[in-house]
Amino acid sequence: MPELPEVETVRRGLHQLIIGKAVRTETHDTEKGFPNSVHDVNTFLIGSTIIDVRRRAKVLMIDLSTNYSLLIHLKMTGQLVFVGETRFGAGHPNDSLIHDLPDKSTRVTLAFNDNSKLFFNDQRKFGWMRLMPTVEIPNIDFMQKVGPEPLADDFTPQQFMQRFARRAKTSIKAAILDQSVIAGVGNIYADESLWGAKIHPSRLVGSLSEQEFSTLYTELRTVMNLAVEKGGSSNHTYVNAEGKKGSYMNFARVFRREGLACPRCGTTIEKIRVAGRGTHICPHCQHL
DNA sequence: CACTTGACCTGTCCGC
DNA sequence: TGCGGACAGGTCAAGT
């Protein structure tokens, strides 16, 4: 799904759209995607007001006035789509994306006091949403082990390289996707940044020079910042909080461009398999 | 511990 | 047109 830039785009959208709204009702289809009890929902969610919308790695946190928060992971195909009272008219570009919600992929629906709604859709059902005390969030396993935010102002190239030390014997692609090494990197931005740094994704972490780590650090931040600016990437199902697609794919250099020319050298881009994931490389710019 | 692989799901696309 | 298999933005729990 959604990697850091897509989740950040959703966060910014929700921050504009739902803060200050009060939750009137909540409905969900399965316990797997929303494991909280009816009692907890009625006590800590219904009637609460949205205080803040935050993000850590690929996890969204919607803070409530009850000192509880909704934690949300969109995984591969999750969407959080806000629909206000105003309906998109026929022919509006958003119509084909969000049509009428809820639909068969809708897992959770929140209705606010002003009749606007927030839909959590997830075609593949890998994603989840759960309610927990806000102060407990830093204590959950994921938050304890997740790596630093790669776009943080105080994140340095030295810290970046040090994070990889314990993964010396795996591929750089597997390591950069490891959320406990660096937060928020997924398949798209792993391929894009490795192409930018001219590093083959199968290279072992231990074989990379300090200069290569430094270049990869710069490329990763450049690519992720551009993606945030462009509202993320929409390959298939991703949309932002208003149901709109992101445009980073128009700027992608290798991801999903197999068979096309490398924008740097003109060699045909190939798709291979690394760390169990589809991986896009320029075989000329990136070699073992 | 570090590392790899399969599982979790539904939908789509591609080859026969 | 139908059917089987591979594959899709991400984690996890197992196995070695």
JSON list of C-alpha atoms in Angstrom, two decimals, chain A residues 49-214:
[
{"chain": "A", "resi": 49, "resn": "THR", "atom": "CA", "xyz": [-14.21, 14.68, 19.16]},
{"chain": "A", "resi": 50, "resn": "ILE", "atom": "CA", "xyz": [-11.26, 14.39, 16.77]},
{"chain": "A", "resi": 51, "resn": "ILE", "atom": "CA", "xyz": [-8.30, 16.21, 18.33]},
{"chain": "A", "resi": 52, "resn": "ASP", "atom": "CA", "xyz": [-5.39, 15.44, 16.00]},
{"chain": "A", "resi": 53, "resn": "VAL", "atom": "CA", "xyz": [-4.27, 13.23, 13.12]},
{"chain": "A", "resi": 54, "resn": "ARG", "atom": "CA", "xyz": [-0.70, 11.96, 13.32]},
{"chain": "A", "resi": 55, "resn": "ARG", "atom": "CA", "xyz": [1.56, 9.54, 11.50]},
{"chain": "A", "resi": 56, "resn": "ARG", "atom": "CA", "xyz": [4.50, 7.33, 12.50]},
{"chain": "A", "resi": 57, "resn": "ALA", "atom": "CA", "xyz": [6.05, 5.18, 9.76]},
{"chain": "A", "resi": 58, "resn": "LYS", "atom": "CA", "xyz": [3.03, 3.87, 7.80]},
{"chain": "A", "resi": 59, "resn": "VAL", "atom": "CA", "xyz": [0.68, 3.98, 10.79]},
{"chain": "A", "resi": 60, "resn": "LEU", "atom": "CA", "xyz": [-1.95, 6.70, 11.17]},
{"chain": "A", "resi": 61, "resn": "MET", "atom": "CA", "xyz": [-3.18, 7.85, 14.57]},
{"chain": "A", "resi": 62, "resn": "ILE", "atom": "CA", "xyz": [-6.44, 9.70, 15.01]},
{"chain": "A", "resi": 63, "resn": "ASP", "atom": "CA", "xyz": [-6.46, 11.16, 18.52]},
{"chain": "A", "resi": 64, "resn": "LEU", "atom": "CA", "xyz": [-9.79, 11.51, 20.30]},
{"chain": "A", "resi": 65, "resn": "SER", "atom": "CA", "xyz": [-11.02, 13.75, 23.11]},
{"chain": "A", "resi": 66, "resn": "THR", "atom": "CA", "xyz": [-11.45, 10.64, 25.31]},
{"chain": "A", "resi": 67, "resn": "ASN", "atom": "CA", "xyz": [-7.65, 10.17, 25.43]},
{"chain": "A", "resi": 68, "resn": "TYR", "atom": "CA", "xyz": [-8.08, 7.17, 23.16]},
{"chain": "A", "resi": 69, "resn": "SER", "atom": "CA", "xyz": [-6.80, 6.98, 19.58]},
{"chain": "A", "resi": 70, "resn": "LEU", "atom": "CA", "xyz": [-7.67, 5.11, 16.44]},
{"chain": "A", "resi": 71, "resn": "LEU", "atom": "CA", "xyz": [-4.58, 3.38, 15.05]},
{"chain": "A", "resi": 72, "resn": "ILE", "atom": "CA", "xyz": [-4.83, 2.55, 11.38]},
{"chain": "A", "resi": 73, "resn": "HIS", "atom": "CA", "xyz": [-2.62, 0.56, 9.01]},
{"chain": "A", "resi": 74, "resn": "LEU", "atom": "CA", "xyz": [-3.66, 0.62, 5.35]},
{"chain": "A", "resi": 75, "resn": "LYS", "atom": "CA", "xyz": [-1.31, -2.23, 4.33]},
{"chain": "A", "resi": 76, "resn": "MET", "atom": "CA", "xyz": [-1.57, -2.89, 0.57]},
{"chain": "A", "resi": 77, "resn": "THR", "atom": "CA", "xyz": [-4.99, -1.65, -0.52]},
{"chain": "A", "resi": 78, "resn": "GLY", "atom": "CA", "xyz": [-6.41, 0.36, 2.36]},
{"chain": "A", "resi": 79, "resn": "GLN", "atom": "CA", "xyz": [-8.08, 3.72, 1.81]},
{"chain": "A", "resi": 80, "resn": "LEU", "atom": "CA", "xyz": [-9.41, 6.35, 4.20]},
{"chain": "A", "resi": 81, "resn": "VAL", "atom": "CA", "xyz": [-11.88, 8.44, 2.26]},
{"chain": "A", "resi": 82, "resn": "PHE", "atom": "CA", "xyz": [-13.78, 11.38, 3.68]},
{"chain": "A", "resi": 83, "resn": "VAL", "atom": "CA", "xyz": [-17.10, 12.26, 2.11]},
{"chain": "A", "resi": 84, "resn": "GLY", "atom": "CA", "xyz": [-18.75, 15.52, 3.17]},
{"chain": "A", "resi": 85, "resn": "GLU", "atom": "CA", "xyz": [-22.34, 16.41, 2.69]},
{"chain": "A", "resi": 86, "resn": "THR", "atom": "CA", "xyz": [-21.64, 17.70, -0.79]},
{"chain": "A", "resi": 87, "resn": "ARG", "atom": "CA", "xyz": [-21.79, 14.89, -3.32]},
{"chain": "A", "resi": 88, "resn": "PHE", "atom": "CA", "xyz": [-19.56, 14.87, -6.35]},
{"chain": "A", "resi": 89, "resn": "GLY", "atom": "CA", "xyz": [-21.64, 15.51, -9.44]},
{"chain": "A", "resi": 90, "resn": "ALA", "atom": "CA", "xyz": [-21.84, 13.26, -12.51]},
{"chain": "A", "resi": 91, "resn": "GLY", "atom": "CA", "xyz": [-18.73, 13.62, -14.62]},
{"chain": "A", "resi": 92, "resn": "HIS", "atom": "CA", "xyz": [-16.62, 14.85, -11.73]},
{"chain": "A", "resi": 93, "resn": "PRO", "atom": "CA", "xyz": [-13.20, 13.18, -11.87]},
{"chain": "A", "resi": 94, "resn": "ASN", "atom": "CA", "xyz": [-13.66, 11.77, -8.39]},
{"chain": "A", "resi": 95, "resn": "ASP", "atom": "CA", "xyz": [-16.79, 9.90, -9.33]},
{"chain": "A", "resi": 96, "resn": "SER", "atom": "CA", "xyz": [-14.93, 7.02, -10.92]},
{"chain": "A", "resi": 97, "resn": "LEU", "atom": "CA", "xyz": [-12.72, 6.69, -7.85]},
{"chain": "A", "resi": 98, "resn": "ILE", "atom": "CA", "xyz": [-15.05, 6.84, -4.90]},
{"chain": "A", "resi": 99, "resn": "HIS", "atom": "CA", "xyz": [-18.44, 6.42, -6.65]},
{"chain": "A", "resi": 100, "resn": "ASP", "atom": "CA", "xyz": [-20.89, 5.59, -3.94]},
{"chain": "A", "resi": 101, "resn": "LEU", "atom": "CA", "xyz": [-19.56, 4.65, -0.54]},
{"chain": "A", "resi": 102, "resn": "PRO", "atom": "CA", "xyz": [-19.83, 2.40, 1.29]},
{"chain": "A", "resi": 103, "resn": "ASP", "atom": "CA", "xyz": [-19.09, -0.29, -1.28]},
{"chain": "A", "resi": 104, "resn": "LYS", "atom": "CA", "xyz": [-18.07, -3.94, -1.02]},
{"chain": "A", "resi": 105, "resn": "SER", "atom": "CA", "xyz": [-14.54, -3.01, 0.09]},
{"chain": "A", "resi": 106, "resn": "THR", "atom": "CA", "xyz": [-15.73, -0.81, 2.97]},
{"chain": "A", "resi": 107, "resn": "ARG", "atom": "CA", "xyz": [-14.63, -2.29, 6.31]},
{"chain": "A", "resi": 108, "resn": "VAL", "atom": "CA", "xyz": [-15.39, 0.55, 8.70]},
{"chain": "A", "resi": 109, "resn": "THR", "atom": "CA", "xyz": [-17.63, 3.60, 8.49]},
{"chain": "A", "resi": 110, "resn": "LEU", "atom": "CA", "xyz": [-17.49, 6.55, 10.88]},
{"chain": "A", "resi": 111, "resn": "ALA", "atom": "CA", "xyz": [-20.32, 9.07, 10.70]},
{"chain": "A", "resi": 112, "resn": "PHE", "atom": "CA", "xyz": [-19.82, 12.51, 12.22]},
{"chain": "A", "resi": 113, "resn": "ASN", "atom": "CA", "xyz": [-22.39, 14.79, 13.78]},
{"chain": "A", "resi": 114, "resn": "ASP", "atom": "CA", "xyz": [-22.60, 16.97, 10.66]},
{"chain": "A", "resi": 115, "resn": "ASN", "atom": "CA", "xyz": [-23.47, 13.91, 8.50]},
{"chain": "A", "resi": 116, "resn": "SER", "atom": "CA", "xyz": [-20.05, 13.77, 6.86]},
{"chain": "A", "resi": 117, "resn": "LYS", "atom": "CA", "xyz": [-18.44, 10.32, 6.87]},
{"chain": "A", "resi": 118, "resn": "LEU", "atom": "CA", "xyz": [-15.08, 8.63, 6.91]},
{"chain": "A", "resi": 119, "resn": "PHE", "atom": "CA", "xyz": [-14.82, 5.29, 5.10]},
{"chain": "A", "resi": 120, "resn": "PHE", "atom": "CA", "xyz": [-12.07, 2.75, 5.69]},
{"chain": "A", "resi": 121, "resn": "ASN", "atom": "CA", "xyz": [-12.01, 0.65, 2.53]},
{"chain": "A", "resi": 122, "resn": "ASP", "atom": "CA", "xyz": [-9.67, -2.28, 2.02]},
{"chain": "A", "resi": 123, "resn": "GLN", "atom": "CA", "xyz": [-10.04, -4.65, -0.88]},
{"chain": "A", "resi": 124, "resn": "ARG", "atom": "CA", "xyz": [-7.56, -7.22, 0.39]},
{"chain": "A", "resi": 125, "resn": "LYS", "atom": "CA", "xyz": [-8.48, -6.95, 4.07]},
{"chain": "A", "resi": 126, "resn": "PHE", "atom": "CA", "xyz": [-4.86, -6.84, 5.26]},
{"chain": "A", "resi": 127, "resn": "GLY", "atom": "CA", "xyz": [-5.32, -3.46, 6.87]},
{"chain": "A", "resi": 128, "resn": "TRP", "atom": "CA", "xyz": [-6.65, -2.80, 10.35]},
{"chain": "A", "resi": 129, "resn": "MET", "atom": "CA", "xyz": [-8.06, -0.11, 12.58]},
{"chain": "A", "resi": 130, "resn": "ARG", "atom": "CA", "xyz": [-8.09, -0.31, 16.35]},
{"chain": "A", "resi": 131, "resn": "LEU", "atom": "CA", "xyz": [-8.89, 1.80, 19.34]},
{"chain": "A", "resi": 132, "resn": "MET", "atom": "CA", "xyz": [-6.43, 2.16, 22.22]},
{"chain": "A", "resi": 133, "resn": "PRO", "atom": "CA", "xyz": [-5.41, 4.62, 24.93]},
{"chain": "A", "resi": 134, "resn": "THR", "atom": "CA", "xyz": [-3.29, 7.38, 23.37]},
{"chain": "A", "resi": 135, "resn": "VAL", "atom": "CA", "xyz": [-0.59, 7.10, 26.03]},
{"chain": "A", "resi": 136, "resn": "GLU", "atom": "CA", "xyz": [-0.18, 3.38, 25.30]},
{"chain": "A", "resi": 137, "resn": "ILE", "atom": "CA", "xyz": [0.76, 3.89, 21.65]},
{"chain": "A", "resi": 138, "resn": "PRO", "atom": "CA", "xyz": [4.51, 4.31, 22.22]},
{"chain": "A", "resi": 139, "resn": "ASN", "atom": "CA", "xyz": [4.53, 1.01, 24.15]},
{"chain": "A", "resi": 140, "resn": "ILE", "atom": "CA", "xyz": [3.17, -1.27, 21.45]},
{"chain": "A", "resi": 141, "resn": "ASP", "atom": "CA", "xyz": [5.65, -3.66, 19.82]},
{"chain": "A", "resi": 142, "resn": "PHE", "atom": "CA", "xyz": [5.64, -1.87, 16.49]},
{"chain": "A", "resi": 143, "resn": "MET", "atom": "CA", "xyz": [6.49, 1.55, 17.96]},
{"chain": "A", "resi": 144, "resn": "GLN", "atom": "CA", "xyz": [9.22, 0.03, 20.13]},
{"chain": "A", "resi": 145, "resn": "LYS", "atom": "CA", "xyz": [11.09, -1.49, 17.23]},
{"chain": "A", "resi": 146, "resn": "VAL", "atom": "CA", "xyz": [10.31, 0.81, 14.26]},
{"chain": "A", "resi": 147, "resn": "GLY", "atom": "CA", "xyz": [13.26, 2.74, 12.83]},
{"chain": "A", "resi": 148, "resn": "PRO", "atom": "CA", "xyz": [13.66, 6.53, 12.51]},
{"chain": "A", "resi": 149, "resn": "GLU", "atom": "CA", "xyz": [11.62, 8.76, 10.19]},
{"chain": "A", "resi": 150, "resn": "PRO", "atom": "CA", "xyz": [13.76, 9.23, 7.08]},
{"chain": "A", "resi": 151, "resn": "LEU", "atom": "CA", "xyz": [12.45, 12.75, 6.39]},
{"chain": "A", "resi": 152, "resn": "ALA", "atom": "CA", "xyz": [13.03, 14.10, 9.90]},
{"chain": "A", "resi": 153, "resn": "ASP", "atom": "CA", "xyz": [15.14, 17.28, 9.92]},
{"chain": "A", "resi": 154, "resn": "ASP", "atom": "CA", "xyz": [17.62, 15.84, 12.39]},
{"chain": "A", "resi": 155, "resn": "PHE", "atom": "CA", "xyz": [18.11, 12.51, 10.59]},
{"chain": "A", "resi": 156, "resn": "THR", "atom": "CA", "xyz": [21.70, 12.36, 9.36]},
{"chain": "A", "resi": 157, "resn": "PRO", "atom": "CA", "xyz": [23.54, 10.25, 6.75]},
{"chain": "A", "resi": 158, "resn": "GLN", "atom": "CA", "xyz": [25.63, 8.82, 9.60]},
{"chain": "A", "resi": 159, "resn": "GLN", "atom": "CA", "xyz": [22.52, 7.64, 11.44]},
{"chain": "A", "resi": 160, "resn": "PHE", "atom": "CA", "xyz": [21.19, 6.22, 8.18]},
{"chain": "A", "resi": 161, "resn": "MET", "atom": "CA", "xyz": [24.26, 4.07, 7.64]},
{"chain": "A", "resi": 162, "resn": "GLN", "atom": "CA", "xyz": [24.40, 2.93, 11.26]},
{"chain": "A", "resi": 163, "resn": "ARG", "atom": "CA", "xyz": [20.83, 1.62, 11.08]},
{"chain": "A", "resi": 164, "resn": "PHE", "atom": "CA", "xyz": [21.94, -0.99, 8.51]},
{"chain": "A", "resi": 165, "resn": "ALA", "atom": "CA", "xyz": [24.79, -2.40, 10.60]},
{"chain": "A", "resi": 166, "resn": "ARG", "atom": "CA", "xyz": [22.87, -5.37, 11.95]},
{"chain": "A", "resi": 167, "resn": "ARG", "atom": "CA", "xyz": [21.58, -6.40, 8.50]},
{"chain": "A", "resi": 168, "resn": "ALA", "atom": "CA", "xyz": [24.99, -6.73, 6.84]},
{"chain": "A", "resi": 169, "resn": "LYS", "atom": "CA", "xyz": [24.35, -10.14, 5.27]},
{"chain": "A", "resi": 170, "resn": "THR", "atom": "CA", "xyz": [21.07, -9.43, 3.51]},
{"chain": "A", "resi": 171, "resn": "SER", "atom": "CA", "xyz": [20.31, -7.52, 0.32]},
{"chain": "A", "resi": 172, "resn": "ILE", "atom": "CA", "xyz": [20.03, -3.74, 0.48]},
{"chain": "A", "resi": 173, "resn": "LYS", "atom": "CA", "xyz": [16.50, -4.06, -0.88]},
{"chain": "A", "resi": 174, "resn": "ALA", "atom": "CA", "xyz": [15.38, -6.38, 1.95]},
{"chain": "A", "resi": 175, "resn": "ALA", "atom": "CA", "xyz": [17.09, -4.11, 4.51]},
{"chain": "A", "resi": 176, "resn": "ILE", "atom": "CA", "xyz": [15.62, -0.84, 3.27]},
{"chain": "A", "resi": 177, "resn": "LEU", "atom": "CA", "xyz": [12.13, -2.39, 3.32]},
{"chain": "A", "resi": 178, "resn": "ASP", "atom": "CA", "xyz": [12.68, -3.50, 6.94]},
{"chain": "A", "resi": 179, "resn": "GLN", "atom": "CA", "xyz": [10.62, -1.10, 9.06]},
{"chain": "A", "resi": 180, "resn": "SER", "atom": "CA", "xyz": [12.89, -1.66, 12.05]},
{"chain": "A", "resi": 181, "resn": "VAL", "atom": "CA", "xyz": [15.83, -0.27, 10.03]},
{"chain": "A", "resi": 182, "resn": "ILE", "atom": "CA", "xyz": [14.16, 2.81, 8.48]},
{"chain": "A", "resi": 183, "resn": "ALA", "atom": "CA", "xyz": [10.49, 3.71, 8.83]},
{"chain": "A", "resi": 184, "resn": "GLY", "atom": "CA", "xyz": [8.10, 4.09, 5.94]},
{"chain": "A", "resi": 185, "resn": "VAL", "atom": "CA", "xyz": [9.99, 2.79, 2.91]},
{"chain": "A", "resi": 186, "resn": "GLY", "atom": "CA", "xyz": [8.07, 0.37, 0.68]},
{"chain": "A", "resi": 187, "resn": "ASN", "atom": "CA", "xyz": [8.53, -1.22, -2.71]},
{"chain": "A", "resi": 188, "resn": "ILE", "atom": "CA", "xyz": [8.09, 1.87, -4.87]},
{"chain": "A", "resi": 189, "resn": "TYR", "atom": "CA", "xyz": [10.51, 4.18, -3.08]},
{"chain": "A", "resi": 190, "resn": "ALA", "atom": "CA", "xyz": [13.01, 1.39, -2.43]},
{"chain": "A", "resi": 191, "resn": "ASP", "atom": "CA", "xyz": [13.33, 0.82, -6.20]},
{"chain": "A", "resi": 192, "resn": "GLU", "atom": "CA", "xyz": [13.31, 4.52, -7.03]},
{"chain": "A", "resi": 193, "resn": "SER", "atom": "CA", "xyz": [16.00, 5.43, -4.50]},
{"chain": "A", "resi": 194, "resn": "LEU", "atom": "CA", "xyz": [18.26, 2.47, -5.37]},
{"chain": "A", "resi": 195, "resn": "TRP", "atom": "CA", "xyz": [18.08, 3.49, -9.03]},
{"chain": "A", "resi": 196, "resn": "GLY", "atom": "CA", "xyz": [18.92, 7.07, -8.02]},
{"chain": "A", "resi": 197, "resn": "ALA", "atom": "CA", "xyz": [21.97, 5.87, -6.10]},
{"chain": "A", "resi": 198, "resn": "LYS", "atom": "CA", "xyz": [22.97, 3.42, -8.87]},
{"chain": "A", "resi": 199, "resn": "ILE", "atom": "CA", "xyz": [22.94, 0.50, -6.44]},
{"chain": "A", "resi": 200, "resn": "HIS", "atom": "CA", "xyz": [21.76, -2.96, -7.49]},
{"chain": "A", "resi": 201, "resn": "PRO", "atom": "CA", "xyz": [19.02, -4.08, -5.06]},
{"chain": "A", "resi": 202, "resn": "SER", "atom": "CA", "xyz": [20.65, -7.50, -4.60]},
{"chain": "A", "resi": 203, "resn": "ARG", "atom": "CA", "xyz": [23.91, -6.01, -3.33]},
{"chain": "A", "resi": 204, "resn": "LEU", "atom": "CA", "xyz": [24.66, -7.18, 0.20]},
{"chain": "A", "resi": 205, "resn": "VAL", "atom": "CA", "xyz": [24.41, -4.43, 2.79]},
{"chain": "A", "resi": 206, "resn": "GLY", "atom": "CA", "xyz": [27.92, -5.23, 4.00]},
{"chain": "A", "resi": 207, "resn": "SER", "atom": "CA", "xyz": [29.36, -4.55, 0.55]},
{"chain": "A", "resi": 208, "resn": "LEU", "atom": "CA", "xyz": [28.14, -0.94, 0.34]},
{"chain": "A", "resi": 209, "resn": "SER", "atom": "CA", "xyz": [30.68, 1.84, 0.79]},
{"chain": "A", "resi": 210, "resn": "GLU", "atom": "CA", "xyz": [30.16, 4.84, 3.03]},
{"chain": "A", "resi": 211, "resn": "GLN", "atom": "CA", "xyz": [29.83, 6.94, -0.13]},
{"chain": "A", "resi": 212, "resn": "GLU", "atom": "CA", "xyz": [27.09, 4.64, -1.45]},
{"chain": "A", "resi": 213, "resn": "PHE", "atom": "CA", "xyz": [25.14, 4.88, 1.82]},
{"chain": "A", "resi": 214, "resn": "SER", "atom": "CA", "xyz": [25.47, 8.64, 1.69]}
]
